[in-house]
mmCIF file with all atom_site columns, C-alpha atoms in Angstrom:
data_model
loop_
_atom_site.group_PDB
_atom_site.id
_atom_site.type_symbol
_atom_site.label_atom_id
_atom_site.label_alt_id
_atom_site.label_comp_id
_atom_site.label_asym_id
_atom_site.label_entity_id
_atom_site.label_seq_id
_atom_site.pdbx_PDB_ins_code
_atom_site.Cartn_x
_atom_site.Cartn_y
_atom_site.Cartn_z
_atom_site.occupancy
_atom_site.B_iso_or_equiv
_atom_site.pdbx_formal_charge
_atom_site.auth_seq_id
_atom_site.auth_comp_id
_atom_site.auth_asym_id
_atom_site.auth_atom_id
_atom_site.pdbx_PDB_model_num
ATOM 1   C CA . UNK C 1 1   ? 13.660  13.189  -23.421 1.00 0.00 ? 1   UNK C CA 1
ATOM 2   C CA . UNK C 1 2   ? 12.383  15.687  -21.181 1.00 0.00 ? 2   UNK C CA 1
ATOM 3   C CA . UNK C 1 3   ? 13.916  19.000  -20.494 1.00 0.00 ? 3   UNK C CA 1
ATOM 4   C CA . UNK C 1 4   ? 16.123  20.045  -16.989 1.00 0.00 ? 4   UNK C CA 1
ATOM 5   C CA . UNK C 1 5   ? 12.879  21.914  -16.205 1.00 0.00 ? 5   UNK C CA 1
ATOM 6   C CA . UNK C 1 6   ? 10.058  19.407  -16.589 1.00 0.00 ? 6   UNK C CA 1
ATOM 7   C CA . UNK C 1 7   ? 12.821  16.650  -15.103 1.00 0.00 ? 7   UNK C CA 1
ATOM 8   C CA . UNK C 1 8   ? 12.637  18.735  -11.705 1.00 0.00 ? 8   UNK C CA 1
ATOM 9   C CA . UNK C 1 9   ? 8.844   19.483  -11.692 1.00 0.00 ? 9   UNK C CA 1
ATOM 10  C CA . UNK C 1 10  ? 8.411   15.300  -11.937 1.00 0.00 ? 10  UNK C CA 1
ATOM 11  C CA . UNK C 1 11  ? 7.257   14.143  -8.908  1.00 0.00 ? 11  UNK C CA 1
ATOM 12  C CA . UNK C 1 12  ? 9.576   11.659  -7.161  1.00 0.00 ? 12  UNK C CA 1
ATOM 13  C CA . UNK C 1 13  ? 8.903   8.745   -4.799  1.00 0.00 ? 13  UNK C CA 1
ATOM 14  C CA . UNK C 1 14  ? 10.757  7.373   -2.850  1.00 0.00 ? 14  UNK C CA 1
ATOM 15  C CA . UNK C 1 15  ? 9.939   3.582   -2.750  1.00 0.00 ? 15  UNK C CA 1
ATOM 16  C CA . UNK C 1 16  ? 11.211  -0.140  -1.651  1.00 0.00 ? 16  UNK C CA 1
ATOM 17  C CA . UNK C 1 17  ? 9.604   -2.816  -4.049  1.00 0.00 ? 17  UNK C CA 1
ATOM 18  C CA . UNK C 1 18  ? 8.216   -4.849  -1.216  1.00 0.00 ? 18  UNK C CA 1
ATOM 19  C CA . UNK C 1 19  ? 6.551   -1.906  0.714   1.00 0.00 ? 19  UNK C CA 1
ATOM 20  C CA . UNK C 1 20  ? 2.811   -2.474  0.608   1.00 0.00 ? 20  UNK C CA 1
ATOM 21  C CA . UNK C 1 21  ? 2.677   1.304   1.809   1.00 0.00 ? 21  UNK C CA 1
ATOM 22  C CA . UNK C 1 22  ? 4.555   1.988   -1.432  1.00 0.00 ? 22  UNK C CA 1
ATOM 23  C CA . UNK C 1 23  ? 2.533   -0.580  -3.256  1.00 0.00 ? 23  UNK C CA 1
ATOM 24  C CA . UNK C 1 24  ? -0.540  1.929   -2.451  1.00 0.00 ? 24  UNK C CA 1
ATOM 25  C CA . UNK C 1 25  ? 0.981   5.115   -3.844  1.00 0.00 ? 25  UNK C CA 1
ATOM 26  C CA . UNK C 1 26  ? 2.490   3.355   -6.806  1.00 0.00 ? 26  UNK C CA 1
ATOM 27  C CA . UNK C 1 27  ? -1.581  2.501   -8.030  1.00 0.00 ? 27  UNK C CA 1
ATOM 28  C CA . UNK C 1 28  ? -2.926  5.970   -6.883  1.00 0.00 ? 28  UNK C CA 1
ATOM 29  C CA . UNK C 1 29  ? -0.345  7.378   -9.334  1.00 0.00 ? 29  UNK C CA 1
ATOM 30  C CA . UNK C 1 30  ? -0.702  5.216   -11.704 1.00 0.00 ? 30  UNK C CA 1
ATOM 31  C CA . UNK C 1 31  ? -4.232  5.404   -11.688 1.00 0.00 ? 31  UNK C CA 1
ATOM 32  C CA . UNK C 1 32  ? -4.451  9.028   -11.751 1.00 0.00 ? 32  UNK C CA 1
ATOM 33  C CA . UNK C 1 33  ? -2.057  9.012   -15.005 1.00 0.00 ? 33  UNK C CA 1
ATOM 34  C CA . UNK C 1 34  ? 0.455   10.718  -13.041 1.00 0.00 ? 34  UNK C CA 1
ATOM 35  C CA . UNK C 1 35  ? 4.474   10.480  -14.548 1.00 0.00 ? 35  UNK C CA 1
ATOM 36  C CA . UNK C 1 36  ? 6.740   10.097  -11.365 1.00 0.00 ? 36  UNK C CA 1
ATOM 37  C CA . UNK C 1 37  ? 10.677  9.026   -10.804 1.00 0.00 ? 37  UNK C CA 1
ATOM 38  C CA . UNK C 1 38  ? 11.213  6.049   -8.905  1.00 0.00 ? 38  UNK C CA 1
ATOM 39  C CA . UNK C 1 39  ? 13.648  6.579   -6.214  1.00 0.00 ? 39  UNK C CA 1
ATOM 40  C CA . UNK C 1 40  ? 14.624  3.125   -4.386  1.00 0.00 ? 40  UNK C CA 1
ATOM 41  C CA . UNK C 1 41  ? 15.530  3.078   -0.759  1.00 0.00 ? 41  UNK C CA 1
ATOM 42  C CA . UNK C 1 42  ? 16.801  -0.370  0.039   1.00 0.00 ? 42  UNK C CA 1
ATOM 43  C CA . UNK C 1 43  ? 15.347  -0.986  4.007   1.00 0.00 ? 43  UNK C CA 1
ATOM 44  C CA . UNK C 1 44  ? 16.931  -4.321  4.349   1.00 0.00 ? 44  UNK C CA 1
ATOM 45  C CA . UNK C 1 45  ? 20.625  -2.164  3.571   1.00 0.00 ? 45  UNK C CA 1
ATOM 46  C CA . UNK C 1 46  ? 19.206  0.140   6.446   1.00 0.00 ? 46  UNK C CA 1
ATOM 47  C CA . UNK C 1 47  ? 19.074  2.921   3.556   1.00 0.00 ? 47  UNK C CA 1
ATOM 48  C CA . UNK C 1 48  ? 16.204  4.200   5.387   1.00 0.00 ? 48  UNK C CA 1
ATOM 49  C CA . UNK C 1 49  ? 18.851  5.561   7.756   1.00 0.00 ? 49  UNK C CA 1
ATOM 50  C CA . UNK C 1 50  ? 20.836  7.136   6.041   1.00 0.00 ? 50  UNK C CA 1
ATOM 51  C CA . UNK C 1 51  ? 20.737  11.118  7.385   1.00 0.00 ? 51  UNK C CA 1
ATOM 52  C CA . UNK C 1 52  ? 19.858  12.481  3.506   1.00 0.00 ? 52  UNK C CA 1
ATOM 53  C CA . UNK C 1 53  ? 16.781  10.175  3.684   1.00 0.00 ? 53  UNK C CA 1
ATOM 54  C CA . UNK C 1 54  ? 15.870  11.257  7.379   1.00 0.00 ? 54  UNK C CA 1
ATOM 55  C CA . UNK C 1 55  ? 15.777  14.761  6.003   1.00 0.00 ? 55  UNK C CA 1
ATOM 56  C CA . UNK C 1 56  ? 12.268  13.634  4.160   1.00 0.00 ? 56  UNK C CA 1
ATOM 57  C CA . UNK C 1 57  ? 11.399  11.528  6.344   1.00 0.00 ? 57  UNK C CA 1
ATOM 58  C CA . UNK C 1 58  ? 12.105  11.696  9.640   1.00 0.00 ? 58  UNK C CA 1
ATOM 59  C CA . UNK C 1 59  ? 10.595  8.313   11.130  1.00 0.00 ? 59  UNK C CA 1
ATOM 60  C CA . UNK C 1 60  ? 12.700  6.574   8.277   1.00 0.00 ? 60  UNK C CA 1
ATOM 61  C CA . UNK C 1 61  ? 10.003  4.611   6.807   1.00 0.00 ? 61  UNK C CA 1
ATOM 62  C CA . UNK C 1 62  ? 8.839   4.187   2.785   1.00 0.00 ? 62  UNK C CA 1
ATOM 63  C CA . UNK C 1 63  ? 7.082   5.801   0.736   1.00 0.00 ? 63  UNK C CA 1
ATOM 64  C CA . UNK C 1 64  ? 8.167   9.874   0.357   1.00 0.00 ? 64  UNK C CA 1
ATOM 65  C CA . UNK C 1 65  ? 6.786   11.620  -2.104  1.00 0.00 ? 65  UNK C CA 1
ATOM 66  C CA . UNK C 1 66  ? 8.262   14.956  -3.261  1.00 0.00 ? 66  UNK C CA 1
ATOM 67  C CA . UNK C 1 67  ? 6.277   17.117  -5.667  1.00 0.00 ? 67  UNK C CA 1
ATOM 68  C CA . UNK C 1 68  ? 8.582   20.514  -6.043  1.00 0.00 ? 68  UNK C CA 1
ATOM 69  C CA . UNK C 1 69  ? 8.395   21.846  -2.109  1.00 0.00 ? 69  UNK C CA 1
ATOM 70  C CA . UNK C 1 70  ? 6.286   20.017  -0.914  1.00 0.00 ? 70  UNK C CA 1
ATOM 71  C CA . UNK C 1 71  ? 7.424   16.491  0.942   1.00 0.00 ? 71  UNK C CA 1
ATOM 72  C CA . UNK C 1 72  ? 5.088   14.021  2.159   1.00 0.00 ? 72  UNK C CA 1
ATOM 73  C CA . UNK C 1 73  ? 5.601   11.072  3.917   1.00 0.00 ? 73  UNK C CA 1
ATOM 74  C CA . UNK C 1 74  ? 2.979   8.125   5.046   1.00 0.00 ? 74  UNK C CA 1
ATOM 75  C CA . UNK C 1 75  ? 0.901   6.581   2.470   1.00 0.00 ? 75  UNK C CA 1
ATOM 76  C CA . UNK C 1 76  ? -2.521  8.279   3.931   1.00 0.00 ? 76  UNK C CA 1
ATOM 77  C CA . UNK C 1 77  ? -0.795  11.503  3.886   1.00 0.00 ? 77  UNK C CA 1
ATOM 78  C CA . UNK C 1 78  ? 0.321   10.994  0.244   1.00 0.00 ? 78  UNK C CA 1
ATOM 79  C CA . UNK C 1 79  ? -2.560  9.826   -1.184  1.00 0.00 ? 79  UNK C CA 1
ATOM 80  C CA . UNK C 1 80  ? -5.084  12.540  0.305   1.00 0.00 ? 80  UNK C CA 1
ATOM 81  C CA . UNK C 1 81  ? -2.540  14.753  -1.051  1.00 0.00 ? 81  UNK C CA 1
ATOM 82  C CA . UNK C 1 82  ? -2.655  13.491  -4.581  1.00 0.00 ? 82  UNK C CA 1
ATOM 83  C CA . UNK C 1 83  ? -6.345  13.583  -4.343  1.00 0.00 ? 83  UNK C CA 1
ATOM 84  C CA . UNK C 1 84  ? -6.821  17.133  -3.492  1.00 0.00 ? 84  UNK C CA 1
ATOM 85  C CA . UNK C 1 85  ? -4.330  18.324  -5.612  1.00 0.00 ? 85  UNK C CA 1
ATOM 86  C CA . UNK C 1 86  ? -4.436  15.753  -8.743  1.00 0.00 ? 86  UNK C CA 1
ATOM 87  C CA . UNK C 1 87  ? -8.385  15.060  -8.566  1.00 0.00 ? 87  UNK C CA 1
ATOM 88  C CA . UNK C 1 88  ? -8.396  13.199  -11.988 1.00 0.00 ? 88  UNK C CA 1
ATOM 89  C CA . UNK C 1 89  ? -9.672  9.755   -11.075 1.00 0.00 ? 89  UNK C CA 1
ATOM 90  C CA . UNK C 1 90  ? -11.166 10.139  -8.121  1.00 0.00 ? 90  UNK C CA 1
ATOM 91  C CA . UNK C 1 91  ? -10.127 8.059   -5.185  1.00 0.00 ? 91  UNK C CA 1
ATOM 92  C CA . UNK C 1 92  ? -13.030 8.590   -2.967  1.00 0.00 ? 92  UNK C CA 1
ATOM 93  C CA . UNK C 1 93  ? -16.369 8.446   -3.944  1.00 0.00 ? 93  UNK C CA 1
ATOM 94  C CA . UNK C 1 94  ? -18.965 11.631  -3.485  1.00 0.00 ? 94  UNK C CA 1
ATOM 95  C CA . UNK C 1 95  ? -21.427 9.422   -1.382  1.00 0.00 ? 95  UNK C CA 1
ATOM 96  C CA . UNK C 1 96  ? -20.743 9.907   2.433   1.00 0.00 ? 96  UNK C CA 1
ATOM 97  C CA . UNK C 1 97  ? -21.523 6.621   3.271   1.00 0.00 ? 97  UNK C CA 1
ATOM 98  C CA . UNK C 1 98  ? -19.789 5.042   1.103   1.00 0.00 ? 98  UNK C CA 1
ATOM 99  C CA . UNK C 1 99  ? -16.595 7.098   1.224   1.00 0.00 ? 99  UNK C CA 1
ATOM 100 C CA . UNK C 1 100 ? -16.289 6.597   5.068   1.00 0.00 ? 100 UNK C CA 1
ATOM 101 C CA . UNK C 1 101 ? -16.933 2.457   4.389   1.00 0.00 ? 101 UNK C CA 1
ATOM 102 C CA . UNK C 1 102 ? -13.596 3.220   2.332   1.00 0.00 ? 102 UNK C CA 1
ATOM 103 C CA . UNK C 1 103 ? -11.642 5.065   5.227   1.00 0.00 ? 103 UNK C CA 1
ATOM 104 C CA . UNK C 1 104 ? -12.604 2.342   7.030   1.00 0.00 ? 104 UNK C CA 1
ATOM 105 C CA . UNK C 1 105 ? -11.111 -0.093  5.368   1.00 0.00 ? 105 UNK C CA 1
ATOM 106 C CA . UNK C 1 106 ? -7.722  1.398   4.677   1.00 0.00 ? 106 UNK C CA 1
ATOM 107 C CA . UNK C 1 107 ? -7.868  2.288   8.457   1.00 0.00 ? 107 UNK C CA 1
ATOM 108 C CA . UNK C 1 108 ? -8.216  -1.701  9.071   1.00 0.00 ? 108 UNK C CA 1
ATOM 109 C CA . UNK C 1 109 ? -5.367  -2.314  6.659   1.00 0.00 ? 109 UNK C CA 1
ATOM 110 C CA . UNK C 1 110 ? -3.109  0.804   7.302   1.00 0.00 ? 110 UNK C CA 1
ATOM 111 C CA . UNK C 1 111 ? -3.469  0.629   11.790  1.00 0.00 ? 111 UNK C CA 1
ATOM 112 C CA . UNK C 1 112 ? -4.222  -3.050  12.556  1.00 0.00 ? 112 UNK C CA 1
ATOM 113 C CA . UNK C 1 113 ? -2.705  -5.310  9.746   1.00 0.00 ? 113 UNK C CA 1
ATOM 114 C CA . UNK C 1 114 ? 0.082   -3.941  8.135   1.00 0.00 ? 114 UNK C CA 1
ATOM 115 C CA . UNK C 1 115 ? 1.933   -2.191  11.461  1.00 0.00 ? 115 UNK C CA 1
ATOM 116 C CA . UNK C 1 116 ? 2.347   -5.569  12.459  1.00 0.00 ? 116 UNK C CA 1
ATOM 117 C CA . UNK C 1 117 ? 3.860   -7.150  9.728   1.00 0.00 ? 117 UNK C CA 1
ATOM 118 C CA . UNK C 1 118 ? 6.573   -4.453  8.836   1.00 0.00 ? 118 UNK C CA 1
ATOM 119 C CA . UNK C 1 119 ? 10.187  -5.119  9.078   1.00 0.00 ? 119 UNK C CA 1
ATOM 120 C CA . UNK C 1 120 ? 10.702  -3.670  12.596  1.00 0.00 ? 120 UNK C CA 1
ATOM 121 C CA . UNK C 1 121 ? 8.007   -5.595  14.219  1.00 0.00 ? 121 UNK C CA 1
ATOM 122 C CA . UNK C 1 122 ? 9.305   -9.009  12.834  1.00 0.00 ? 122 UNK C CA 1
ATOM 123 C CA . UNK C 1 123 ? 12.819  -8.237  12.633  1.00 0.00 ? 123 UNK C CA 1
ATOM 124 C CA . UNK C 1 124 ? 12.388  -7.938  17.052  1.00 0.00 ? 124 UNK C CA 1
ATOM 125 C CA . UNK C 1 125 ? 10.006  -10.914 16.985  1.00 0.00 ? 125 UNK C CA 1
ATOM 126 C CA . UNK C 1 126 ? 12.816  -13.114 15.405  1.00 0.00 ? 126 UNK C CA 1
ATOM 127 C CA . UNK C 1 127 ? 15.232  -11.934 17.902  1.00 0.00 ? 127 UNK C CA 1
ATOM 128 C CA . UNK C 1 128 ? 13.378  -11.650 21.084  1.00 0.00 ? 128 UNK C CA 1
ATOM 129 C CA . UNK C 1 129 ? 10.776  -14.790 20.786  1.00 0.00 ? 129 UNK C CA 1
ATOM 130 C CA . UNK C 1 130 ? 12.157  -16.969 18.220  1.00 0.00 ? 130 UNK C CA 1
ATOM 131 C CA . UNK C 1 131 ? 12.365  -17.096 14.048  1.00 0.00 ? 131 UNK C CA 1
ATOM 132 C CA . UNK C 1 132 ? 9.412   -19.529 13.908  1.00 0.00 ? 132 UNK C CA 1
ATOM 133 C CA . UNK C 1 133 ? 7.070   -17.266 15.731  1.00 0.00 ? 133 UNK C CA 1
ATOM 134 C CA . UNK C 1 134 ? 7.337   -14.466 12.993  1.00 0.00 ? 134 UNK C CA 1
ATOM 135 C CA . UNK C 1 135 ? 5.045   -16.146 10.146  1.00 0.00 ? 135 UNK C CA 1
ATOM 136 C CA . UNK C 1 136 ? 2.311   -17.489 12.901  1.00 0.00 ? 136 UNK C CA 1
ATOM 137 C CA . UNK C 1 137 ? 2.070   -13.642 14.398  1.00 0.00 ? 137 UNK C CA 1
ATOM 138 C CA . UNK C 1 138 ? 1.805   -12.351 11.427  1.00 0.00 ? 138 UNK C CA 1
ATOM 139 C CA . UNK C 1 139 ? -0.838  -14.771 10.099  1.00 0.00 ? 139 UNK C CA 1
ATOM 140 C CA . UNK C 1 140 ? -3.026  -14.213 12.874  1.00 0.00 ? 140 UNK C CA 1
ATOM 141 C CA . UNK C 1 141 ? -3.202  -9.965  12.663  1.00 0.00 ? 141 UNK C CA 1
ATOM 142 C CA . UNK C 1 142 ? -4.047  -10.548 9.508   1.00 0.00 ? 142 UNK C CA 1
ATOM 143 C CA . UNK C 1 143 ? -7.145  -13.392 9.644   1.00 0.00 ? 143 UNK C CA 1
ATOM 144 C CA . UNK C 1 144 ? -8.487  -10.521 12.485  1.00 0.00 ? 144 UNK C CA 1
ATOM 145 C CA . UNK C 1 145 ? -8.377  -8.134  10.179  1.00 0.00 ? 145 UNK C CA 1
ATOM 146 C CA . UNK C 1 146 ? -9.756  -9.800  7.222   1.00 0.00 ? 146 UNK C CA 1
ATOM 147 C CA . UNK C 1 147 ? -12.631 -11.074 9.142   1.00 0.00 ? 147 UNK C CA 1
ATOM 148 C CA . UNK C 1 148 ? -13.471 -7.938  10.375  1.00 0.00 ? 148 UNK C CA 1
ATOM 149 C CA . UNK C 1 149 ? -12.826 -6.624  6.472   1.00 0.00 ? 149 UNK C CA 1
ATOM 150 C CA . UNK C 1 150 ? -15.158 -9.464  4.884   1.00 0.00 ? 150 UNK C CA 1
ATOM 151 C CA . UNK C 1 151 ? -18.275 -8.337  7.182   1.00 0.00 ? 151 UNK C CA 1
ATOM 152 C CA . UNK C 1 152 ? -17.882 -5.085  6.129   1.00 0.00 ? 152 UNK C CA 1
ATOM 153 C CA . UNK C 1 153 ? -17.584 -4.925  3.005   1.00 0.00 ? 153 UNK C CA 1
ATOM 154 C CA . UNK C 1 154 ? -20.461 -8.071  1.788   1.00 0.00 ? 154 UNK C CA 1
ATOM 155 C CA . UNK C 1 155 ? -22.502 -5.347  1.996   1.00 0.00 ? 155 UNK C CA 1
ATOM 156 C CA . UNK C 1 156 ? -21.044 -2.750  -0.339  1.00 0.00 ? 156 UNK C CA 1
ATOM 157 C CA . UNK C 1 157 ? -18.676 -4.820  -2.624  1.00 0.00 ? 157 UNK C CA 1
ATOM 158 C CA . UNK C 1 158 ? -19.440 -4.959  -6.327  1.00 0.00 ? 158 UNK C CA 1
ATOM 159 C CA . UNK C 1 159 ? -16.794 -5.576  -8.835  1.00 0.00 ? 159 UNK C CA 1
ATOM 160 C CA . UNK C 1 160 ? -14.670 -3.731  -6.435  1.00 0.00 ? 160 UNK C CA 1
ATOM 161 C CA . UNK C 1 161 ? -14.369 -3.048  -2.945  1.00 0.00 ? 161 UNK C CA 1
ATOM 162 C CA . UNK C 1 162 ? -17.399 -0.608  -2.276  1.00 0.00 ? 162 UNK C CA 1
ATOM 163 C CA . UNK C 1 163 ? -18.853 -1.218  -5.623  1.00 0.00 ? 163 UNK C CA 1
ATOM 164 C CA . UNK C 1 164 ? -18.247 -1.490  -9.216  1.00 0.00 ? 164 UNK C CA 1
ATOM 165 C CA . UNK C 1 165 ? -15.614 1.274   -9.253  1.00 0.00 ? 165 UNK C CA 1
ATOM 166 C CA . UNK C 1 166 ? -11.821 1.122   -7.687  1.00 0.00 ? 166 UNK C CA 1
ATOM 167 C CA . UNK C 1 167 ? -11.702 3.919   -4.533  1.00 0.00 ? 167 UNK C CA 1
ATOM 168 C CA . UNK C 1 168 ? -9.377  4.021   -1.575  1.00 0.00 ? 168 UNK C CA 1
ATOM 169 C CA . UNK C 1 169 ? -10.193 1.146   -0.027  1.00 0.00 ? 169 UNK C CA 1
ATOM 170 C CA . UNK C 1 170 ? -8.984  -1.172  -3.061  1.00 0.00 ? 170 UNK C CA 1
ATOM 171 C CA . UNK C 1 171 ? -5.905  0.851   -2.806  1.00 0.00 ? 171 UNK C CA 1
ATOM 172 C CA . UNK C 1 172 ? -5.071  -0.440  0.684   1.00 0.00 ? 172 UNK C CA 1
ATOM 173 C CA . UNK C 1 173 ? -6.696  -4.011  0.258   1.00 0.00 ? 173 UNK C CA 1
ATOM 174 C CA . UNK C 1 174 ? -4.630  -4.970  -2.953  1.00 0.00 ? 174 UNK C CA 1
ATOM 175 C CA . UNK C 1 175 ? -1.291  -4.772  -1.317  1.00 0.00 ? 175 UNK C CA 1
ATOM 176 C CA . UNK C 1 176 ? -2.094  -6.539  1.893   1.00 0.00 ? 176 UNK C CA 1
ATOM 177 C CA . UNK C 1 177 ? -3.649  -9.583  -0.169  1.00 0.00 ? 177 UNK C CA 1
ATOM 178 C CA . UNK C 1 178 ? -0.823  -9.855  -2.061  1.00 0.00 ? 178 UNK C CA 1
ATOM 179 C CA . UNK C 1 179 ? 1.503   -9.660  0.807   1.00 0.00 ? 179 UNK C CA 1
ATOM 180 C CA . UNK C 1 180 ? -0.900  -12.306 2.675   1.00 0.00 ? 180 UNK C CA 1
ATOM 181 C CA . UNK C 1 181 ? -0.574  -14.854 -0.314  1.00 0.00 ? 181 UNK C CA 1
ATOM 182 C CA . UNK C 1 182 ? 2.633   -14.101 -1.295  1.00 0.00 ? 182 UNK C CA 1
ATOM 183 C CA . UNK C 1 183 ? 4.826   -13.863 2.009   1.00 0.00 ? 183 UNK C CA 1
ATOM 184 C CA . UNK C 1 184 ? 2.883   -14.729 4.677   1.00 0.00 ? 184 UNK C CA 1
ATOM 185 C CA . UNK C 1 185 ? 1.237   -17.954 3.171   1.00 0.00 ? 185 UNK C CA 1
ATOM 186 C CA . UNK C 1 186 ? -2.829  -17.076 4.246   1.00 0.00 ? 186 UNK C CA 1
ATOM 187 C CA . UNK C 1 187 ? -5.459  -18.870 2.655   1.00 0.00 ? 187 UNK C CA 1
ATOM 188 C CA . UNK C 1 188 ? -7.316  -17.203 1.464   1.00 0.00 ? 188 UNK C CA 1
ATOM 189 C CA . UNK C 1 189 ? -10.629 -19.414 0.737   1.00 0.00 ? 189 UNK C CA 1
ATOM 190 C CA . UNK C 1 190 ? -12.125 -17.962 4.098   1.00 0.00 ? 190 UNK C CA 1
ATOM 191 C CA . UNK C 1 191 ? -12.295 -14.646 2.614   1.00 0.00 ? 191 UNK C CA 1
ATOM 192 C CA . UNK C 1 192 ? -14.539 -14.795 -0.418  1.00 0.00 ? 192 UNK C CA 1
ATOM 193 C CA . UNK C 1 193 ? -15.680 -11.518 -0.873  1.00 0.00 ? 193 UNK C CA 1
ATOM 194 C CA . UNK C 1 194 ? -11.601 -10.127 -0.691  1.00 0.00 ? 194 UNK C CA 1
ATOM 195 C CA . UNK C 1 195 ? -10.450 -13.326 -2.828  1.00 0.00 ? 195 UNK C CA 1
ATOM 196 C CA . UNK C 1 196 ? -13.238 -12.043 -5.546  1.00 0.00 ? 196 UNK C CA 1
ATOM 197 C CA . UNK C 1 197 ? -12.232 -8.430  -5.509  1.00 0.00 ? 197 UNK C CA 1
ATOM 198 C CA . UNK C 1 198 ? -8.773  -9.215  -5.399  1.00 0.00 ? 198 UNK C CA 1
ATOM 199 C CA . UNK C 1 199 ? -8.826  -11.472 -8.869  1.00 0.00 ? 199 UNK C CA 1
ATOM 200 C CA . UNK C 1 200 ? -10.883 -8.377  -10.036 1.00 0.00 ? 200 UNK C CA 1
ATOM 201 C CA . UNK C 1 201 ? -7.242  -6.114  -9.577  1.00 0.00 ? 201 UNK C CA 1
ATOM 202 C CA . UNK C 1 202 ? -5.817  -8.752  -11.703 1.00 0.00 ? 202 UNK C CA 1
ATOM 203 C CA . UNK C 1 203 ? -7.012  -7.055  -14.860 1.00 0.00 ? 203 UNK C CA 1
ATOM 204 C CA . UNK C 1 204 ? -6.265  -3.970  -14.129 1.00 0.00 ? 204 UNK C CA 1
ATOM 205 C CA . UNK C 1 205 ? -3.093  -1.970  -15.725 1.00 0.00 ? 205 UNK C CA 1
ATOM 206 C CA . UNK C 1 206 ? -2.575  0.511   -12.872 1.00 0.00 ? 206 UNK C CA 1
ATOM 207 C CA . UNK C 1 207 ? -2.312  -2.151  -10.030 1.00 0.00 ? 207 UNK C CA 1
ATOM 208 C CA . UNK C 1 208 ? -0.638  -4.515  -12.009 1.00 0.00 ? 208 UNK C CA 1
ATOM 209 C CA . UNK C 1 209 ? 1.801   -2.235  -12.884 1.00 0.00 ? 209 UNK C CA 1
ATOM 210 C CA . UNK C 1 210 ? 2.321   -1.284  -9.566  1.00 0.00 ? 210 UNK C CA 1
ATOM 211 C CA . UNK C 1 211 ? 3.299   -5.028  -8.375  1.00 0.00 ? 211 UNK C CA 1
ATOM 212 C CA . UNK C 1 212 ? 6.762   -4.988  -6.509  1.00 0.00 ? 212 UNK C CA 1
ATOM 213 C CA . UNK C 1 213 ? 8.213   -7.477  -8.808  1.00 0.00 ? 213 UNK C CA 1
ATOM 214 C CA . UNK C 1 214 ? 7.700   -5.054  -11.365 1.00 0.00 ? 214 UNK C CA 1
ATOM 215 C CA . UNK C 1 215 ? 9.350   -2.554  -9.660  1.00 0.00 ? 215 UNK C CA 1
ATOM 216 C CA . UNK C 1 216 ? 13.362  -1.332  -10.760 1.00 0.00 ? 216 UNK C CA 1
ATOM 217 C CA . UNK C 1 217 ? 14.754  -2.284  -7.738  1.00 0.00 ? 217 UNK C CA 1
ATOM 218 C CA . UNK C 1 218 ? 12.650  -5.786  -6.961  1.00 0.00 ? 218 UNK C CA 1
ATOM 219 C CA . UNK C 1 219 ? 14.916  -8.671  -6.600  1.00 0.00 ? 219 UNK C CA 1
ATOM 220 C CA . UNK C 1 220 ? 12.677  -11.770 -7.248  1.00 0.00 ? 220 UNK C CA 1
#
């Protein structure tokens, strides 16, 4: 077991199972052979509330990563961090082409998918419009997005998502195609090119073990 001292240098995140922002961290760390503690926050107990969480994370939302001083919260944030600082397995790749094709991606994912399909948005959907409105809104942000994803990356994709090794943007697309087959019920079949490179992630230890329902605190 480790010592007090390398217990408090271990970097901690702080993580709901079901987050797909979390989801994205959990690979980059995993992926970069980086040892971290798991610290749930529970959002459908409102956890994310509480005032000792708000002290990390002042908009209340998963993931937070602390590494000794230093706190960082949104899943961008984080993993730029971890690549400047841990740059073992890089995340980005050296061509500039090619490693703005990724930010583009995880810009698609991270400002015009997953925003709209996080627990605040559908939580007021359910209440203000109705509870059968919140799978069909969701559905549709996320066939916009993935059409816009499948024309650009036909182009680039390889084994991967801008080639034949795993860089940002996979980071960002695994998540929200699990989340689209898993909760929200989107077929896929229209999106060959992210169906492909999404069976690819299937053999792959670091984003398999990042999966929520592998997670401590999953509960299905």
């Amino acid at each position: 077991m480790a010592g007090s001292g390398e217990e408090s240098k271990k970097l901690q995140l702080y993580s709901y199972w079901r987050s797909s922002c979390a989801f994205r961290v959990r690979i980059a760390l995993n992926l970069k052979g980086l040892d971290y503690e798991y610290k749930a926050v529970n959002l459908l107990k409102g956890e994310q509330r509480d005032p000792e969480y708000l002290k990390l994370n002042p908009l209340g939302y998963v993931p937070t990563l602390v590494d000794g001083h230093a706190v960082i919260a949104d899943s961008f944030a984080i993993l730029m961090y971890l690549e400047e600082k841990y740059p073992q397995r890089a995340l980005l790749p050296q061509d500039c082409q090619k490693r703005a094709i990724n930010y583009q991606a995880a810009n698609i994912v991270s400002a015009n998918i997953q925003p709209l399909q996080n627990l605040a948005v559908l939580k007021y959907i359910h209440e203000k419009v109705g509870p059968n409105e919140t799978t069909p809104w969701v559905q549709s942000h996320i066939t916009k997005g993935f059409e816009a994803l499948e024309k650009l990356l036909k182009d680039y994709a390889g084994k991967y998502a801008t080639g034949d090794e795993v860089y940002m943007a996979d980071l960002f697309l695994a998540p929200q195609i699990h989340a689209a087959i898993k909760r929200f019920e989107v077929d896929m079949n229209q999106f060959p090119t992210l169906l492909r490179v999404f069976e690819a992630y299937q053999e792959l230890p670091a984003f398999q073990d990042a999966m929520p329902e592998k997670q401590p605190d999953a509960t299905c």
